[in-house]
Amino acid sequence: MDVVFRILQVVASVLILEVTTWHPTRKLSICLAKGKMKEDKDARWFELECVPKEYIFPMEYRPQNLDSPVCDSIPVIDLAKSKAANGHNSQPVEEILKASQEFGFFQVINHGMAEKTVTDAINVLKEFFDMQAKNTTGTVPHTKGYIYTNSTDFAKDGVHLWRENLKHACHPLEECVRLWPDTPTRYQEVIAAYIIEIQKLSSRILEMICEGLGLKQGYFKDTSEVQLLSSNLYPPCPDPSLTLGILAHYDPSLLTILYQGGSTGLQVMKDGQWVNVGANPNAFVVNIGNQLEIISNRKLKSVKHRVVNNTHETRRSIATFVNPSPDCIIEPAKHLVNELEPSLYPASQYKDYVLRNKAFGDYTAAIQNALR
Ligand code: OGA
Ligand code: NI
């Protein structure tokens, strides 16, 4: 009996050795385009059976809680309430303030933007990314009027993000539009219409924040513009436990307004844990950027967030950054500073802040030059 047991032990240890030593090699050796040969020029970079090593993040960056439930406590705020009978509009103001203090994030529904404006924008961006895939010479970044970074964009320690990204300036709109991609042909018209609506929505939200903080009306009026659009394509990923769509970061904006359609993937840090933000195709996700945290003397929080990948779905997002103008001096509002609550931040010109913090990564200087 002992002999049989011993033989089984040896066989088992050989098998385990076999599995542990050859598993990674086997994984890499089958890392070919799905159903195609590796050389197939038509295969997009993400159409793979497994994750190439260039996309595998070191352990400490990898997402841990991919299966954790969607956090339903991030507030979804109905903006139609602000138009409630007899002009009484205090409820969304309070909700927005509370969400901005507790989470730094909230979603808005009944925001008044026509569905068509949003779906047109998503569709034209989809076409844009599809066209890049066929453009085999397109080893961008193309930094003329816009920046398109495909999978050759090294994000951290030489590891690629599992995404493609398009960025461009949006202010002043009439001047910027001409520098945007001109294929698809409707790109400029459709995205300009989207930006105009986002500008209206952001002004409305900033007015409510003003009211909530007790700042005078129009406090942000001359210093907040939708300056930058950053659109992402996060393709399905064979093993999302190894990759990231966007590394953990804070937004250097005043306010960010994100459209994420019906797909999850956005995670927000709450009490030391990553929580998943729910997806609602009728909502915009709004988050407080670093500049609003400064102006509010940390009454409102700019919160760390990131994007994780998923196996089956394609995530598409449009982030619009509402920023102060580059020359604007950003400091805590005088009204919010007193003996008991001294200023927590030194004053700084926004453009200096951006350059000092390399707010847009490797492209900070290029983006800063494009912003006015
Ligand atoms: C960003 C961002 C989230 C997303 O662009 O700053 O956080 O879902 N984007 O693309
Ligand atoms: Ni962000």
mmCIF file of C-alpha atoms and ligand atoms in Angstrom:
data_model
loop_
_atom_site.group_PDB
_atom_site.id
_atom_site.type_symbol
_atom_site.label_atom_id
_atom_site.label_comp_id
_atom_site.label_asym_id
_atom_site.label_seq_id
_atom_site.Cartn_x
_atom_site.Cartn_y
_atom_site.Cartn_z
ATOM 1 C CA MET A 1 0.000 0.000 0.000
ATOM 2 C CA ASP A 2 2.807 2.326 1.004
ATOM 3 C CA VAL A 3 4.519 1.718 -2.318
ATOM 4 C CA VAL A 4 1.360 2.591 -4.280
ATOM 5 C CA PHE A 5 0.996 5.787 -2.230
ATOM 6 C CA ARG A 6 4.633 6.707 -2.844
ATOM 7 C CA ILE A 7 4.226 6.182 -6.594
ATOM 8 C CA LEU A 8 1.111 8.352 -6.599
ATOM 9 C CA GLN A 9 2.992 11.072 -4.708
ATOM 10 C CA VAL A 10 5.815 11.060 -7.243
ATOM 11 C CA VAL A 11 3.384 11.164 -10.182
ATOM 12 C CA ALA A 12 1.481 14.009 -8.546
ATOM 13 C CA SER A 13 4.619 16.045 -7.903
ATOM 14 C CA VAL A 14 5.760 15.590 -11.503
ATOM 15 C CA LEU A 15 2.337 16.717 -12.714
ATOM 16 C CA ILE A 16 2.386 19.767 -10.463
ATOM 17 C CA LEU A 17 5.884 20.607 -11.631
ATOM 18 C CA GLU A 18 4.702 20.150 -15.189
ATOM 19 C CA VAL A 19 1.780 22.503 -14.671
ATOM 20 C CA THR A 20 3.668 25.202 -12.795
ATOM 21 C CA THR A 21 6.674 25.296 -15.069
ATOM 22 C CA TRP A 22 4.908 25.083 -18.345
ATOM 23 C CA HIS A 23 1.808 26.968 -17.791
ATOM 24 C CA PRO A 24 3.226 30.457 -18.444
ATOM 25 C CA THR A 25 5.197 29.332 -21.488
ATOM 26 C CA ARG A 26 2.173 27.600 -22.901
ATOM 27 C CA LYS A 27 0.091 30.693 -22.262
ATOM 28 C CA LEU A 28 2.539 32.912 -24.119
ATOM 29 C CA SER A 29 3.009 30.485 -26.947
ATOM 30 C CA ILE A 30 -0.720 30.479 -27.722
ATOM 31 C CA CYS A 31 -0.982 34.238 -27.424
ATOM 32 C CA LEU A 32 -2.022 34.643 -31.021
ATOM 33 C CA ALA A 33 -4.778 36.540 -32.726
ATOM 34 C CA LYS A 34 -8.119 34.805 -32.220
ATOM 35 C CA GLY A 35 -8.606 32.193 -34.901
ATOM 36 C CA LYS A 36 -5.905 33.863 -36.964
ATOM 37 C CA MET A 37 -2.189 33.670 -37.492
ATOM 38 C CA LYS A 38 -0.042 36.128 -35.572
ATOM 39 C CA GLU A 39 1.014 37.893 -38.771
ATOM 40 C CA ASP A 40 -2.567 38.653 -39.753
ATOM 41 C CA LYS A 41 -2.523 42.405 -40.405
ATOM 42 C CA ASP A 42 -6.304 42.696 -40.042
ATOM 43 C CA ALA A 43 -6.325 41.485 -36.450
ATOM 44 C CA ARG A 44 -6.629 44.346 -33.990
ATOM 45 C CA TRP A 45 -4.093 44.424 -31.186
ATOM 46 C CA PHE A 46 -6.591 43.178 -28.623
ATOM 47 C CA GLU A 47 -7.960 40.227 -30.595
ATOM 48 C CA LEU A 48 -5.843 37.764 -28.677
ATOM 49 C CA GLU A 49 -6.298 34.540 -26.768
ATOM 50 C CA CYS A 50 -4.287 35.801 -23.804
ATOM 51 C CA VAL A 51 -2.631 38.926 -22.475
ATOM 52 C CA PRO A 52 0.835 39.658 -23.946
ATOM 53 C CA LYS A 53 3.438 40.386 -21.298
ATOM 54 C CA GLU A 54 3.696 44.065 -22.308
ATOM 55 C CA TYR A 55 0.193 44.563 -20.894
ATOM 56 C CA ILE A 56 0.678 42.704 -17.623
ATOM 57 C CA PHE A 57 0.998 45.112 -14.697
ATOM 58 C CA PRO A 58 3.166 44.382 -11.663
ATOM 59 C CA MET A 59 1.216 42.687 -8.871
ATOM 60 C CA GLU A 60 0.670 45.857 -6.816
ATOM 61 C CA TYR A 61 -1.229 47.605 -9.635
ATOM 62 C CA ARG A 62 -3.439 44.713 -10.655
ATOM 63 C CA PRO A 63 -7.141 44.868 -9.806
ATOM 64 C CA GLN A 64 -8.129 42.553 -6.974
ATOM 65 C CA ASN A 65 -11.870 42.840 -6.669
ATOM 66 C CA LEU A 66 -13.200 42.332 -10.171
ATOM 67 C CA ASP A 67 -16.111 40.251 -8.966
ATOM 68 C CA SER A 68 -17.172 42.560 -6.167
ATOM 69 C CA PRO A 69 -20.690 43.915 -6.528
ATOM 70 C CA VAL A 70 -21.484 47.295 -8.018
ATOM 71 C CA CYS A 71 -21.627 49.910 -5.286
ATOM 72 C CA ASP A 72 -25.153 51.249 -5.160
ATOM 73 C CA SER A 73 -24.364 53.987 -2.676
ATOM 74 C CA ILE A 74 -22.794 56.389 -5.166
ATOM 75 C CA PRO A 75 -25.696 58.815 -5.488
ATOM 76 C CA VAL A 76 -27.791 59.041 -8.628
ATOM 77 C CA ILE A 77 -29.230 62.561 -8.654
ATOM 78 C CA ASP A 78 -32.345 63.542 -10.566
ATOM 79 C CA LEU A 79 -31.691 66.991 -11.993
ATOM 80 C CA ALA A 80 -35.324 67.421 -13.019
ATOM 81 C CA LYS A 81 -36.006 67.993 -9.343
ATOM 82 C CA SER A 82 -34.247 71.330 -9.616
ATOM 83 C CA LYS A 83 -37.070 72.529 -11.818
ATOM 84 C CA ALA A 84 -39.688 71.438 -9.322
ATOM 85 C CA ALA A 85 -42.812 73.485 -8.760
ATOM 86 C CA ASN A 86 -42.549 77.096 -7.544
ATOM 87 C CA GLY A 87 -38.878 77.301 -8.298
ATOM 88 C CA HIS A 88 -37.922 75.427 -5.166
ATOM 89 C CA ASN A 89 -34.677 73.792 -6.084
ATOM 90 C CA SER A 90 -32.811 73.084 -2.898
ATOM 91 C CA GLN A 91 -32.923 69.307 -2.992
ATOM 92 C CA PRO A 92 -30.468 68.550 -5.823
ATOM 93 C CA VAL A 93 -28.141 71.206 -4.404
ATOM 94 C CA GLU A 94 -28.004 69.399 -1.081
ATOM 95 C CA GLU A 95 -27.671 66.008 -2.754
ATOM 96 C CA ILE A 96 -24.860 67.240 -4.985
ATOM 97 C CA LEU A 97 -22.999 68.777 -2.058
ATOM 98 C CA LYS A 98 -23.353 65.664 0.072
ATOM 99 C CA ALA A 99 -22.218 63.343 -2.733
ATOM 100 C CA SER A 100 -19.270 65.625 -3.533
ATOM 101 C CA GLN A 101 -18.216 65.587 0.118
ATOM 102 C CA GLU A 102 -18.653 61.879 0.735
ATOM 103 C CA PHE A 103 -17.693 60.287 -2.591
ATOM 104 C CA GLY A 104 -16.364 63.028 -4.835
ATOM 105 C CA PHE A 105 -18.562 61.246 -7.405
ATOM 106 C CA PHE A 106 -22.214 61.184 -8.370
ATOM 107 C CA GLN A 107 -24.356 60.435 -11.405
ATOM 108 C CA VAL A 108 -26.981 62.727 -12.885
ATOM 109 C CA ILE A 109 -30.156 61.648 -14.654
ATOM 110 C CA ASN A 110 -32.857 63.764 -16.311
ATOM 111 C CA HIS A 111 -30.012 66.077 -17.201
ATOM 112 C CA GLY A 112 -31.815 67.523 -20.183
ATOM 113 C CA MET A 113 -29.343 66.462 -22.857
ATOM 114 C CA ALA A 114 -31.015 64.955 -25.928
ATOM 115 C CA GLU A 115 -30.332 61.240 -26.290
ATOM 116 C CA LYS A 116 -29.405 61.763 -29.934
ATOM 117 C CA THR A 117 -26.583 64.183 -29.071
ATOM 118 C CA VAL A 118 -25.051 61.481 -26.899
ATOM 119 C CA THR A 119 -25.560 58.507 -29.216
ATOM 120 C CA ASP A 120 -24.251 60.488 -32.199
ATOM 121 C CA ALA A 121 -21.109 61.302 -30.224
ATOM 122 C CA ILE A 122 -20.573 57.705 -29.125
ATOM 123 C CA ASN A 123 -21.141 56.437 -32.676
ATOM 124 C CA VAL A 124 -18.798 58.901 -34.348
ATOM 125 C CA LEU A 125 -16.090 58.037 -31.801
ATOM 126 C CA LYS A 126 -16.657 54.350 -32.467
ATOM 127 C CA GLU A 127 -16.111 55.024 -36.170
ATOM 128 C CA PHE A 128 -12.968 57.006 -35.397
ATOM 129 C CA PHE A 129 -11.421 54.145 -33.414
ATOM 130 C CA ASP A 130 -12.463 51.562 -36.012
ATOM 131 C CA MET A 131 -10.709 53.575 -38.708
ATOM 132 C CA GLN A 132 -7.460 53.730 -36.728
ATOM 133 C CA ALA A 133 -7.425 49.956 -36.452
ATOM 134 C CA LYS A 134 -7.310 49.621 -40.215
ATOM 135 C CA ASN A 135 -4.628 52.269 -40.513
ATOM 136 C CA THR A 136 -1.588 50.034 -40.156
ATOM 137 C CA THR A 137 0.850 52.932 -40.498
ATOM 138 C CA GLY A 138 -0.821 54.786 -37.668
ATOM 139 C CA THR A 139 1.808 54.380 -35.009
ATOM 140 C CA VAL A 140 0.780 57.681 -33.499
ATOM 141 C CA PRO A 141 0.739 59.774 -31.160
ATOM 142 C CA HIS A 142 -0.427 62.358 -33.594
ATOM 143 C CA THR A 143 0.028 65.612 -31.719
ATOM 144 C CA LYS A 144 -1.125 68.240 -34.169
ATOM 145 C CA GLY A 145 -4.662 69.074 -33.288
ATOM 146 C CA TYR A 146 -5.379 65.936 -31.363
ATOM 147 C CA ILE A 147 -3.585 63.109 -29.656
ATOM 148 C CA TYR A 148 -4.451 59.550 -30.498
ATOM 149 C CA THR A 149 -2.545 57.021 -28.489
ATOM 150 C CA ASN A 150 -2.984 53.443 -29.442
ATOM 151 C CA SER A 151 -1.653 50.491 -27.543
ATOM 152 C CA THR A 152 1.926 51.669 -28.048
ATOM 153 C CA ASP A 153 1.397 54.255 -25.297
ATOM 154 C CA PHE A 154 3.467 53.069 -22.346
ATOM 155 C CA ALA A 155 1.623 53.956 -19.192
ATOM 156 C CA LYS A 156 3.747 52.900 -16.287
ATOM 157 C CA ASP A 157 7.095 51.156 -16.024
ATOM 158 C CA GLY A 158 6.814 50.272 -19.703
ATOM 159 C CA VAL A 159 3.443 48.514 -19.398
ATOM 160 C CA HIS A 160 0.635 49.309 -21.828
ATOM 161 C CA LEU A 161 -2.865 50.240 -20.781
ATOM 162 C CA TRP A 162 -5.565 48.022 -22.255
ATOM 163 C CA ARG A 163 -7.225 50.841 -24.166
ATOM 164 C CA GLU A 164 -7.031 53.299 -27.037
ATOM 165 C CA ASN A 165 -7.414 56.995 -26.340
ATOM 166 C CA LEU A 166 -8.209 60.174 -28.255
ATOM 167 C CA LYS A 167 -7.658 63.611 -26.687
ATOM 168 C CA HIS A 168 -8.131 67.132 -27.934
ATOM 169 C CA ALA A 169 -8.692 70.682 -26.749
ATOM 170 C CA CYS A 170 -12.216 72.109 -26.999
ATOM 171 C CA HIS A 171 -11.885 75.769 -26.078
ATOM 172 C CA PRO A 172 -12.365 78.159 -27.792
ATOM 173 C CA LEU A 173 -14.617 75.791 -29.652
ATOM 174 C CA GLU A 174 -14.662 77.517 -33.067
ATOM 175 C CA GLU A 175 -10.867 77.500 -33.240
ATOM 176 C CA CYS A 176 -10.370 73.985 -31.915
ATOM 177 C CA VAL A 177 -12.971 72.254 -34.079
ATOM 178 C CA ARG A 178 -10.873 72.735 -37.226
ATOM 179 C CA LEU A 179 -7.968 70.853 -35.676
ATOM 180 C CA TRP A 180 -10.000 67.805 -34.689
ATOM 181 C CA PRO A 181 -10.064 64.615 -36.757
ATOM 182 C CA ASP A 182 -11.831 65.195 -40.073
ATOM 183 C CA THR A 183 -12.581 61.560 -40.653
ATOM 184 C CA PRO A 184 -15.242 60.381 -40.038
ATOM 185 C CA THR A 185 -16.542 63.453 -41.869
ATOM 186 C CA ARG A 186 -19.208 64.145 -39.249
ATOM 187 C CA TYR A 187 -16.715 64.066 -36.381
ATOM 188 C CA GLN A 188 -16.295 67.829 -35.957
ATOM 189 C CA GLU A 189 -19.979 68.678 -36.240
ATOM 190 C CA VAL A 190 -21.162 65.898 -33.921
ATOM 191 C CA ILE A 191 -18.559 66.415 -31.213
ATOM 192 C CA ALA A 192 -18.983 70.216 -31.275
ATOM 193 C CA ALA A 193 -22.713 69.731 -30.632
ATOM 194 C CA TYR A 194 -21.873 67.383 -27.758
ATOM 195 C CA ILE A 195 -19.390 69.837 -26.200
ATOM 196 C CA ILE A 196 -21.916 72.704 -26.355
ATOM 197 C CA GLU A 197 -24.401 70.599 -24.393
ATOM 198 C CA ILE A 198 -21.768 69.453 -21.878
ATOM 199 C CA GLN A 199 -20.848 73.102 -21.334
ATOM 200 C CA LYS A 200 -24.463 73.889 -20.453
ATOM 201 C CA LEU A 201 -24.733 70.900 -18.142
ATOM 202 C CA SER A 202 -21.475 71.702 -16.377
ATOM 203 C CA SER A 203 -22.489 75.344 -15.856
ATOM 204 C CA ARG A 204 -25.699 74.166 -14.304
ATOM 205 C CA ILE A 205 -23.946 71.767 -11.952
ATOM 206 C CA LEU A 206 -21.317 74.372 -11.030
ATOM 207 C CA GLU A 207 -24.093 76.858 -10.221
ATOM 208 C CA MET A 208 -25.623 74.341 -7.836
ATOM 209 C CA ILE A 209 -22.215 73.696 -6.262
ATOM 210 C CA CYS A 210 -21.783 77.464 -5.877
ATOM 211 C CA GLU A 211 -25.085 77.706 -4.102
ATOM 212 C CA GLY A 212 -24.270 74.732 -1.903
ATOM 213 C CA LEU A 213 -20.916 76.182 -0.865
ATOM 214 C CA GLY A 214 -22.451 79.602 -0.258
ATOM 215 C CA LEU A 215 -20.326 81.263 -2.957
ATOM 216 C CA LYS A 216 -21.720 84.161 -4.908
ATOM 217 C CA GLN A 217 -23.685 83.259 -8.022
ATOM 218 C CA GLY A 218 -21.559 82.993 -11.131
ATOM 219 C CA TYR A 219 -18.388 82.366 -9.114
ATOM 220 C CA PHE A 220 -17.141 79.909 -11.758
ATOM 221 C CA LYS A 221 -18.743 81.615 -14.718
ATOM 222 C CA ASP A 222 -15.661 83.161 -16.294
ATOM 223 C CA THR A 223 -13.190 80.533 -15.207
ATOM 224 C CA SER A 224 -14.728 77.244 -16.222
ATOM 225 C CA GLU A 225 -14.728 75.893 -19.738
ATOM 226 C CA VAL A 226 -14.981 72.460 -21.250
ATOM 227 C CA GLN A 227 -11.350 72.502 -22.289
ATOM 228 C CA LEU A 228 -10.495 68.941 -23.017
ATOM 229 C CA LEU A 229 -12.144 65.837 -24.382
ATOM 230 C CA SER A 230 -10.619 62.442 -23.706
ATOM 231 C CA SER A 231 -12.361 59.485 -25.228
ATOM 232 C CA ASN A 232 -11.495 55.865 -24.530
ATOM 233 C CA LEU A 233 -12.060 52.503 -26.125
ATOM 234 C CA TYR A 234 -11.526 49.628 -23.691
ATOM 235 C CA PRO A 235 -11.742 46.414 -25.721
ATOM 236 C CA PRO A 236 -12.654 43.055 -24.179
ATOM 237 C CA CYS A 237 -9.609 41.578 -22.472
ATOM 238 C CA PRO A 238 -8.710 37.875 -22.213
ATOM 239 C CA ASP A 239 -7.611 38.258 -18.568
ATOM 240 C CA PRO A 240 -8.707 41.493 -16.832
ATOM 241 C CA SER A 241 -7.049 40.417 -13.579
ATOM 242 C CA LEU A 242 -3.667 41.283 -15.150
ATOM 243 C CA THR A 243 -4.439 44.567 -16.922
ATOM 244 C CA LEU A 244 -5.790 48.078 -16.375
ATOM 245 C CA GLY A 245 -7.785 50.425 -18.604
ATOM 246 C CA ILE A 246 -6.605 53.521 -16.697
ATOM 247 C CA LEU A 247 -4.252 53.590 -13.737
ATOM 248 C CA ALA A 248 -5.480 55.015 -10.447
ATOM 249 C CA HIS A 249 -5.478 58.814 -10.713
ATOM 250 C CA TYR A 250 -7.081 62.067 -9.594
ATOM 251 C CA ASP A 251 -8.505 64.396 -12.233
ATOM 252 C CA PRO A 252 -6.601 67.702 -12.494
ATOM 253 C CA SER A 253 -9.839 69.425 -13.589
ATOM 254 C CA LEU A 254 -12.410 71.561 -11.825
ATOM 255 C CA LEU A 255 -15.120 69.070 -12.690
ATOM 256 C CA THR A 256 -15.192 66.023 -14.961
ATOM 257 C CA ILE A 257 -18.311 64.867 -16.791
ATOM 258 C CA LEU A 258 -18.084 61.315 -18.068
ATOM 259 C CA TYR A 259 -20.378 59.357 -20.328
ATOM 260 C CA GLN A 260 -19.846 55.614 -19.932
ATOM 261 C CA GLY A 261 -22.935 54.187 -21.604
ATOM 262 C CA GLY A 262 -24.159 50.945 -20.112
ATOM 263 C CA SER A 263 -20.824 49.400 -19.232
ATOM 264 C CA THR A 264 -19.147 49.099 -15.866
ATOM 265 C CA GLY A 265 -15.397 49.214 -15.269
ATOM 266 C CA LEU A 266 -15.016 52.533 -13.477
ATOM 267 C CA GLN A 267 -13.872 52.068 -9.885
ATOM 268 C CA VAL A 268 -13.705 54.696 -7.192
ATOM 269 C CA MET A 269 -11.730 54.610 -3.946
ATOM 270 C CA LYS A 270 -14.025 54.722 -0.916
ATOM 271 C CA ASP A 271 -12.729 54.188 2.631
ATOM 272 C CA GLY A 272 -9.617 52.465 1.343
ATOM 273 C CA GLN A 273 -11.528 50.068 -0.958
ATOM 274 C CA TRP A 274 -12.130 50.110 -4.697
ATOM 275 C CA VAL A 275 -15.846 50.175 -5.405
ATOM 276 C CA ASN A 276 -17.506 49.656 -8.785
ATOM 277 C CA VAL A 277 -19.592 52.487 -10.193
ATOM 278 C CA GLY A 278 -22.908 51.335 -11.648
ATOM 279 C CA ALA A 279 -23.610 51.960 -15.321
ATOM 280 C CA ASN A 280 -26.733 53.723 -16.510
ATOM 281 C CA PRO A 281 -26.888 54.685 -20.208
ATOM 282 C CA ASN A 282 -29.132 57.637 -19.322
ATOM 283 C CA ALA A 283 -26.732 59.117 -16.807
ATOM 284 C CA PHE A 284 -23.557 61.150 -16.755
ATOM 285 C CA VAL A 285 -20.955 60.451 -14.097
ATOM 286 C CA VAL A 286 -19.724 63.669 -12.508
ATOM 287 C CA ASN A 287 -16.639 63.934 -10.351
ATOM 288 C CA ILE A 288 -14.947 66.677 -8.421
ATOM 289 C CA GLY A 289 -11.491 67.490 -9.781
ATOM 290 C CA ASN A 290 -8.448 68.725 -7.869
ATOM 291 C CA GLN A 291 -9.184 72.403 -8.609
ATOM 292 C CA LEU A 292 -12.615 72.271 -7.033
ATOM 293 C CA GLU A 293 -11.156 70.503 -4.021
ATOM 294 C CA ILE A 294 -8.717 73.424 -3.688
ATOM 295 C CA ILE A 295 -11.328 76.164 -4.227
ATOM 296 C CA SER A 296 -13.668 74.524 -1.710
ATOM 297 C CA ASN A 297 -10.768 74.252 0.765
ATOM 298 C CA ARG A 298 -11.353 70.483 0.777
ATOM 299 C CA LYS A 299 -15.066 70.698 1.570
ATOM 300 C CA LEU A 300 -15.508 68.793 -1.699
ATOM 301 C CA LYS A 301 -13.257 65.840 -2.442
ATOM 302 C CA SER A 302 -11.278 64.904 -5.512
ATOM 303 C CA VAL A 303 -11.199 61.123 -5.288
ATOM 304 C CA LYS A 304 -8.902 58.504 -6.784
ATOM 305 C CA HIS A 305 -10.399 56.368 -9.546
ATOM 306 C CA ARG A 306 -9.341 53.896 -12.228
ATOM 307 C CA VAL A 307 -10.800 51.696 -14.951
ATOM 308 C CA VAL A 308 -10.617 47.909 -14.940
ATOM 309 C CA ASN A 309 -11.142 45.788 -18.034
ATOM 310 C CA ASN A 310 -13.653 43.061 -18.641
ATOM 311 C CA THR A 311 -13.778 39.854 -20.625
ATOM 312 C CA HIS A 312 -16.727 40.268 -22.963
ATOM 313 C CA GLU A 313 -17.869 43.849 -23.185
ATOM 314 C CA THR A 314 -16.332 46.790 -25.011
ATOM 315 C CA ARG A 315 -16.365 49.874 -22.804
ATOM 316 C CA ARG A 316 -16.507 53.246 -24.523
ATOM 317 C CA SER A 317 -16.250 56.450 -22.570
ATOM 318 C CA ILE A 318 -16.182 60.179 -23.232
ATOM 319 C CA ALA A 319 -14.555 62.191 -20.475
ATOM 320 C CA THR A 320 -14.905 65.970 -20.701
ATOM 321 C CA PHE A 321 -12.769 68.072 -18.406
ATOM 322 C CA VAL A 322 -14.150 71.365 -17.225
ATOM 323 C CA ASN A 323 -11.053 73.371 -16.328
ATOM 324 C CA PRO A 324 -10.170 76.857 -15.182
ATOM 325 C CA SER A 325 -8.509 78.969 -17.878
ATOM 326 C CA PRO A 326 -4.715 78.460 -17.861
ATOM 327 C CA ASP A 327 -3.932 81.906 -16.357
ATOM 328 C CA CYS A 328 -6.522 81.636 -13.603
ATOM 329 C CA ILE A 329 -5.189 81.715 -10.032
ATOM 330 C CA ILE A 330 -6.609 78.805 -8.091
ATOM 331 C CA GLU A 331 -6.825 79.055 -4.312
ATOM 332 C CA PRO A 332 -9.399 78.387 -1.611
ATOM 333 C CA ALA A 333 -12.359 80.786 -1.925
ATOM 334 C CA LYS A 334 -11.888 83.653 0.591
ATOM 335 C CA HIS A 335 -15.398 83.045 1.816
ATOM 336 C CA LEU A 336 -14.480 79.512 2.912
ATOM 337 C CA VAL A 337 -11.318 80.407 4.807
ATOM 338 C CA ASN A 338 -11.339 81.683 8.371
ATOM 339 C CA GLU A 339 -9.460 81.273 11.642
ATOM 340 C CA LEU A 340 -11.024 77.931 12.367
ATOM 341 C CA GLU A 341 -10.634 76.690 8.810
ATOM 342 C CA PRO A 342 -7.358 78.075 7.484
ATOM 343 C CA SER A 343 -6.407 77.760 3.848
ATOM 344 C CA LEU A 344 -5.164 74.251 3.081
ATOM 345 C CA TYR A 345 -3.594 75.084 -0.271
ATOM 346 C CA PRO A 346 -1.245 77.729 -1.625
ATOM 347 C CA ALA A 347 -2.441 79.827 -4.567
ATOM 348 C CA SER A 348 -1.225 78.643 -7.959
ATOM 349 C CA GLN A 349 -1.841 79.548 -11.545
ATOM 350 C CA TYR A 350 -3.688 76.692 -13.186
ATOM 351 C CA LYS A 351 -1.146 76.266 -15.979
ATOM 352 C CA ASP A 352 1.687 76.042 -13.420
ATOM 353 C CA TYR A 353 -0.265 73.460 -11.496
ATOM 354 C CA VAL A 354 -0.704 71.380 -14.654
ATOM 355 C CA LEU A 355 2.976 71.527 -15.595
ATOM 356 C CA ARG A 356 4.249 70.976 -12.045
ATOM 357 C CA ASN A 357 2.075 67.909 -11.582
ATOM 358 C CA LYS A 358 2.514 66.599 -15.118
ATOM 359 C CA ALA A 359 -1.233 66.480 -15.046
ATOM 360 C CA PHE A 360 -1.615 64.897 -18.474
ATOM 361 C CA GLY A 361 1.285 62.475 -18.234
ATOM 362 C CA ASP A 362 3.755 62.402 -21.105
ATOM 363 C CA TYR A 363 1.554 64.708 -23.155
ATOM 364 C CA THR A 364 1.252 67.478 -20.569
ATOM 365 C CA ALA A 365 3.269 70.038 -22.531
ATOM 366 C CA ALA A 366 1.508 69.251 -25.830
ATOM 367 C CA ILE A 367 -1.916 69.494 -24.215
ATOM 368 C CA GLN A 368 -1.045 72.608 -22.223
ATOM 369 C CA ASN A 369 0.075 74.321 -25.432
ATOM 370 C CA ALA A 370 -3.241 73.491 -27.049
ATOM 371 C CA LEU A 371 -5.303 74.877 -24.156
ATOM 372 C CA ARG A 372 -6.245 78.530 -23.937
HETATM 373 C C1 OGA B 1 -10.400 59.990 -17.115
HETATM 374 C C2 OGA B 1 -11.209 58.882 -16.541
HETATM 375 C C3 OGA B 1 -12.771 57.086 -16.958
HETATM 376 C C4 OGA B 1 -13.289 56.290 -18.116
HETATM 377 O O1 OGA B 1 -10.323 60.085 -18.357
HETATM 378 O O2 OGA B 1 -9.828 60.773 -16.331
HETATM 379 O O3 OGA B 1 -11.195 58.699 -15.350
HETATM 380 O O4 OGA B 1 -14.182 55.510 -17.899
HETATM 381 N N1 OGA B 1 -11.925 58.120 -17.385
HETATM 382 O O5 OGA B 1 -12.789 56.443 -19.232
HETATM 383 NI NI NI B 2 -10.335 60.448 -14.389
#
